[in-house]
Amino acid sequence: MRLCSPLLLCLAAALSSAFVISSTQMWTKLILTHHWPSTFCVMEPCHPNISYWTLHGLWPDKGVECNSSWHFNSSQIEDLLPDMEKSWPDLLHPSSTGFWKYEWHKHGTCAAKAASLDSQHKYFSKALELYHKVDLDSILKKFDITPSDKYYTFSQIEGVIENFYRVKPKIQCVHPSKNADAQILGQIEICFNPDFTLLDCDKHGYWDNRMAGDKASGFSVCDHDTPVYYPPLQ
Ligand SMILES: *[C@@H]1O[C@H](CO)[C@@H](O)[C@H](O)[C@H]1NC(C)=O
Ligand SMILES: *[C@@H]1O[C@H](CO)[C@@H](O)[C@H](O)[C@H]1NC(C)=O
Ligand SMILES: *[C@@H]1O[C@H](CO)[C@@H](O)[C@H](O)[C@H]1NC(C)=O
């Protein structure tokens, strides 16, 4: 018993300092997440009327909900709102700011640990800037990856992205059922270093984005050997 309690105390101290480190340490990767509205609305109660890749979020690889007292205030991004509505729409509630508020609290307040992103205006405008710079929707179209009733192979889609950007994306699908003949393309992540240069999404991966990610949403990394359905608007 004598040996045990200091050991437990040490363990507790080690765990709590690990927690402090992980919640205060600077992130090392930013994940620009795009989603495909038609696939999102397979899982969620919405009727897609958008046929381009929209922003889901800009996620640092460390931390979620880093400052709950830093409230979202849409008047600080007033000038960005027309672009926000087009590029980062709330697919569930089209005229609400709820999605941006959620993303700010969950991810923006953590991204804001970097001086380059330490205000709502800096965070949202950088996300929009990166989204336009990456221009994923145009690149896929340009290389003939378009929504279609025919299936793609996973490597066709991954190949176009890797060849163009020269980094590894993370591509996620919805898997309708174990025996389905195809998986549905849903989400594409493009990753950045803290200086906003492109980075392989599998680099660093301290927390990866298990914390930042969306386990509950039904997306998971696409299977390499299953055909991919890239659904057109119904
Ligand atoms: C999609 O529908 C929503 C809600 O009905 C509307 O506000 C929005 O402008 C539409 N978007 C497009 C691209 O048609
Ligand atoms: C949290 O945000 C508030 C409001 O912007 C700010 O005053 C405070 O310094 C922040 N706290 C931390 C720990 O960054
Ligand atoms: C939101 O931001 C605006 C513009 O900076 C400011 O005038 C206003 O007081 C803020 N509202 C809240 C509730 O903090």
Coordinates of C-alpha atoms and ligand atoms in Angstrom, one line a residue:
M1 CA 0.0 0.0 0.0
R2 CA 2.8 2.3 0.8
L3 CA 4.3 2.0 -2.6
C4 CA 1.0 2.0 -4.3
S5 CA -0.4 5.4 -3.3
P6 CA 2.6 7.5 -4.4
L7 CA 2.5 5.5 -7.6
L8 CA -1.1 6.3 -8.1
L9 CA -0.4 9.9 -7.2
C10 CA 2.4 10.0 -9.7
L11 CA 0.1 8.5 -12.3
A12 CA -2.6 11.0 -11.6
A13 CA -0.1 13.8 -11.8
A14 CA 1.3 12.5 -15.1
L15 CA -2.2 12.2 -16.6
S16 CA -3.2 15.6 -15.5
S17 CA -0.1 17.2 -16.9
A18 CA -0.6 15.3 -20.2
F19 CA -4.1 16.8 -20.2
V20 CA -2.8 20.3 -19.5
I21 CA -0.2 19.9 -22.2
S22 CA -2.7 18.7 -24.8
S23 CA -5.2 21.4 -24.1
T24 CA -2.8 24.2 -24.1
Q25 CA -0.2 23.1 -26.6
M26 CA -0.2 24.8 -30.0
W27 CA -1.7 22.8 -32.9
T28 CA 0.6 21.7 -35.7
K29 CA -1.9 21.0 -38.5
L30 CA -5.0 22.6 -39.8
I31 CA -7.6 20.5 -41.6
L32 CA -9.8 22.1 -44.2
T33 CA -12.8 19.9 -44.4
H34 CA -15.2 20.0 -47.4
H35 CA -18.4 18.1 -47.6
W36 CA -20.6 17.0 -50.4
P37 CA -24.2 18.3 -49.8
S38 CA -26.0 15.4 -51.4
T39 CA -24.1 12.9 -49.2
F40 CA -24.6 15.0 -46.1
C41 CA -28.3 14.9 -46.7
V42 CA -28.3 11.1 -47.1
M43 CA -27.6 11.0 -43.3
E44 CA -29.2 14.2 -42.1
P45 CA -32.7 15.6 -42.6
C46 CA -32.1 18.0 -45.4
H47 CA -32.9 18.5 -49.1
P48 CA -29.7 19.3 -51.0
N49 CA -30.0 22.0 -53.6
I50 CA -26.3 22.7 -53.9
S51 CA -24.1 20.9 -56.3
Y52 CA -20.6 22.0 -55.2
W53 CA -18.3 21.1 -52.4
T54 CA -19.0 23.3 -49.4
L55 CA -17.0 24.0 -46.3
H56 CA -17.5 21.9 -43.2
G57 CA -14.8 23.5 -41.2
L58 CA -11.2 24.5 -40.5
W59 CA -10.0 22.3 -37.7
P60 CA -6.7 22.5 -35.8
D61 CA -5.4 19.0 -34.9
K62 CA -5.3 19.7 -31.1
G63 CA -8.1 20.7 -28.8
V64 CA -11.8 21.3 -29.0
E65 CA -13.8 24.0 -27.3
C66 CA -10.8 25.9 -26.1
N67 CA -12.5 29.0 -24.8
S68 CA -16.2 28.8 -24.0
S69 CA -16.4 32.4 -23.0
W70 CA -15.4 33.6 -26.4
H71 CA -18.9 34.0 -28.0
F72 CA -19.6 33.9 -31.7
N73 CA -20.7 37.3 -32.9
S74 CA -21.7 37.5 -36.6
S75 CA -21.4 41.2 -36.7
Q76 CA -17.6 40.7 -36.5
I77 CA -17.7 38.9 -39.9
E78 CA -20.4 41.0 -41.5
D79 CA -18.3 41.6 -44.6
L80 CA -17.8 37.9 -45.0
L81 CA -21.4 36.9 -44.8
P82 CA -22.2 36.7 -48.5
D83 CA -19.3 34.4 -49.1
M84 CA -20.0 32.4 -45.9
E85 CA -23.6 31.8 -47.1
K86 CA -22.4 30.5 -50.4
S87 CA -19.2 28.7 -49.4
W88 CA -20.0 27.5 -45.8
P89 CA -23.8 27.1 -45.8
D90 CA -25.6 25.5 -42.9
L91 CA -27.2 22.6 -44.9
L92 CA -29.6 21.8 -42.1
H93 CA -30.9 25.3 -41.4
P94 CA -30.1 27.4 -44.5
S95 CA -30.7 30.9 -43.0
S96 CA -29.2 30.3 -39.6
T97 CA -25.7 31.2 -38.2
G98 CA -25.9 28.2 -35.9
F99 CA -23.3 26.1 -37.9
W100 CA -20.7 28.9 -37.8
K101 CA -21.3 29.4 -34.1
Y102 CA -20.8 25.7 -33.5
E103 CA -17.6 25.6 -35.6
W104 CA -16.2 28.7 -33.9
H105 CA -16.8 27.3 -30.4
K106 CA -15.6 23.8 -31.2
H107 CA -12.6 24.6 -33.4
G108 CA -12.1 28.3 -34.0
T109 CA -11.4 29.0 -30.3
C110 CA -8.6 26.5 -30.5
A111 CA -7.3 27.7 -33.9
A112 CA -7.2 31.1 -32.3
K113 CA -4.2 30.1 -30.2
A114 CA -2.1 31.1 -33.2
A115 CA -1.7 34.8 -33.7
S116 CA -2.6 34.4 -37.3
L117 CA -6.1 33.3 -36.4
D118 CA -6.7 35.0 -33.1
S119 CA -10.0 36.7 -33.9
Q120 CA -13.3 35.6 -35.5
H121 CA -12.6 37.7 -38.5
K122 CA -9.1 36.2 -39.0
Y123 CA -10.4 32.6 -38.5
F124 CA -13.4 32.8 -40.8
S125 CA -11.6 34.8 -43.5
K126 CA -8.7 32.4 -43.5
A127 CA -11.0 29.4 -43.9
L128 CA -12.7 31.1 -46.8
E129 CA -9.3 32.1 -48.3
L130 CA -8.0 28.5 -48.1
Y131 CA -11.2 27.1 -49.5
H132 CA -11.0 29.4 -52.5
K133 CA -7.3 28.8 -53.0
V134 CA -7.8 25.0 -52.9
D135 CA -10.8 25.3 -55.1
L136 CA -11.5 21.5 -54.8
D137 CA -14.7 21.6 -56.7
S138 CA -13.0 23.0 -59.9
I139 CA -10.1 20.7 -59.7
L140 CA -12.3 17.6 -59.5
K141 CA -14.3 18.8 -62.5
K142 CA -11.2 19.7 -64.4
F143 CA -10.0 16.2 -64.1
D144 CA -13.3 14.6 -64.9
I145 CA -14.4 13.6 -61.5
T146 CA -18.0 14.8 -61.6
P147 CA -21.2 13.6 -59.9
S148 CA -22.5 10.6 -61.8
D149 CA -24.5 7.5 -61.6
K150 CA -21.5 5.5 -62.7
Y151 CA -19.1 4.6 -60.0
Y152 CA -15.5 5.7 -59.6
T153 CA -12.7 3.6 -58.1
F154 CA -11.3 5.1 -55.0
S155 CA -7.8 5.5 -56.6
Q156 CA -9.3 7.6 -59.5
I157 CA -10.5 10.2 -57.0
E158 CA -7.5 10.0 -54.7
G159 CA -5.1 10.1 -57.6
V160 CA -6.5 13.4 -59.0
I161 CA -6.2 15.1 -55.7
E162 CA -2.7 13.8 -54.9
N163 CA -1.4 14.6 -58.4
F164 CA -2.8 18.1 -58.3
Y165 CA -2.0 19.2 -54.8
R166 CA 1.0 16.9 -54.3
V167 CA -0.1 16.1 -50.7
K168 CA -2.3 13.3 -49.3
P169 CA -5.9 14.2 -48.6
K170 CA -8.1 12.4 -46.2
I171 CA -11.2 11.2 -48.1
Q172 CA -14.3 10.0 -46.2
C173 CA -17.3 8.0 -47.3
V174 CA -20.6 6.9 -46.0
H175 CA -21.0 3.1 -46.0
P176 CA -24.7 2.5 -46.4
S177 CA -24.5 -1.2 -45.4
K178 CA -22.0 -4.0 -45.2
N179 CA -23.1 -5.6 -48.4
A180 CA -23.7 -2.4 -50.5
D181 CA -22.0 -2.4 -53.9
A182 CA -20.7 1.1 -53.4
Q183 CA -19.6 3.6 -50.7
I184 CA -20.8 7.2 -51.0
L185 CA -18.2 10.0 -51.3
G186 CA -18.9 12.4 -48.5
Q187 CA -16.0 14.5 -47.2
I188 CA -12.6 15.6 -48.3
E189 CA -9.9 17.0 -46.1
I190 CA -6.9 19.0 -47.3
C191 CA -4.3 19.8 -44.6
F192 CA -2.0 22.7 -43.9
N193 CA 1.0 23.6 -41.8
P194 CA 0.7 26.5 -39.4
D195 CA 2.2 28.7 -42.1
F196 CA -0.7 27.6 -44.4
T197 CA 1.4 25.6 -46.8
L198 CA -0.1 22.3 -47.9
L199 CA 0.7 19.2 -45.8
D200 CA 0.0 15.5 -46.0
C201 CA -3.1 14.8 -43.9
D202 CA -1.4 11.8 -42.3
K203 CA 1.5 13.9 -41.0
H204 CA 1.8 14.8 -37.4
G205 CA -1.4 13.3 -36.2
Y206 CA -0.9 13.9 -32.5
W207 CA -4.6 13.7 -31.9
D208 CA -5.2 13.3 -35.5
N209 CA -8.8 14.5 -35.8
R210 CA -10.4 11.9 -33.7
M211 CA -11.2 14.7 -31.3
A212 CA -11.9 17.3 -33.9
G213 CA -13.7 14.8 -36.2
D214 CA -17.2 13.7 -36.6
K215 CA -17.5 10.1 -35.5
A216 CA -21.1 10.6 -34.9
S217 CA -21.9 11.8 -38.4
G218 CA -21.4 8.5 -40.1
F219 CA -18.4 9.3 -42.2
S220 CA -15.3 7.2 -42.2
V221 CA -12.2 6.8 -44.3
C222 CA -13.2 5.4 -47.7
D223 CA -12.4 1.8 -48.4
H224 CA -9.7 1.4 -51.1
D225 CA -11.4 -1.5 -52.8
T226 CA -15.0 -0.6 -52.9
P227 CA -16.5 1.4 -55.8
V228 CA -17.3 5.0 -55.0
Y229 CA -20.6 6.7 -55.7
Y230 CA -20.4 10.5 -56.2
P231 CA -24.1 11.3 -56.1
P232 CA -25.6 14.0 -58.3
L233 CA -28.4 16.2 -57.1
Q234 CA -31.6 14.2 -57.1
Ligands
LIG1 C1 -31.2 26.2 -51.2 O1 -32.4 26.3 -50.5 C2 -32.3 27.2 -49.4 C3 -33.5 27.1 -48.5 O2 -34.7 26.8 -49.3 C4 -32.1 28.6 -50.0 O3 -32.1 29.6 -48.9 C5 -30.9 28.7 -50.8 O4 -30.7 29.9 -51.4 C6 -30.9 27.6 -51.9 N1 -29.6 27.5 -52.4 C7 -29.4 27.4 -53.8 C8 -28.0 27.4 -54.2 O5 -30.3 27.4 -54.5
LIG2 C1 -11.2 33.6 -23.9 O1 -11.9 34.6 -24.6 C2 -12.2 35.8 -24.0 C3 -13.1 36.6 -24.9 O2 -12.4 36.9 -26.1 C4 -10.8 36.5 -23.6 O3 -11.0 37.7 -23.0 C5 -10.0 35.5 -22.8 O4 -8.7 36.1 -22.6 C6 -9.9 34.2 -23.5 N1 -9.2 33.2 -22.6 C7 -8.1 32.5 -22.9 C8 -7.6 31.6 -21.9 O5 -7.6 32.6 -24.0
LIG3 C1 -20.5 42.0 -31.5 O1 -19.6 42.7 -32.3 C2 -19.9 44.0 -32.5 C3 -18.9 44.6 -33.5 O2 -17.6 44.4 -33.0 C4 -20.0 44.8 -31.2 O3 -20.4 46.2 -31.4 C5 -21.0 44.1 -30.3 O4 -21.1 44.7 -29.0 C6 -20.7 42.6 -30.2 N1 -21.9 42.0 -29.5 C7 -21.7 41.2 -28.4 C8 -22.9 40.6 -27.9 O5 -20.6 41.0 -27.9

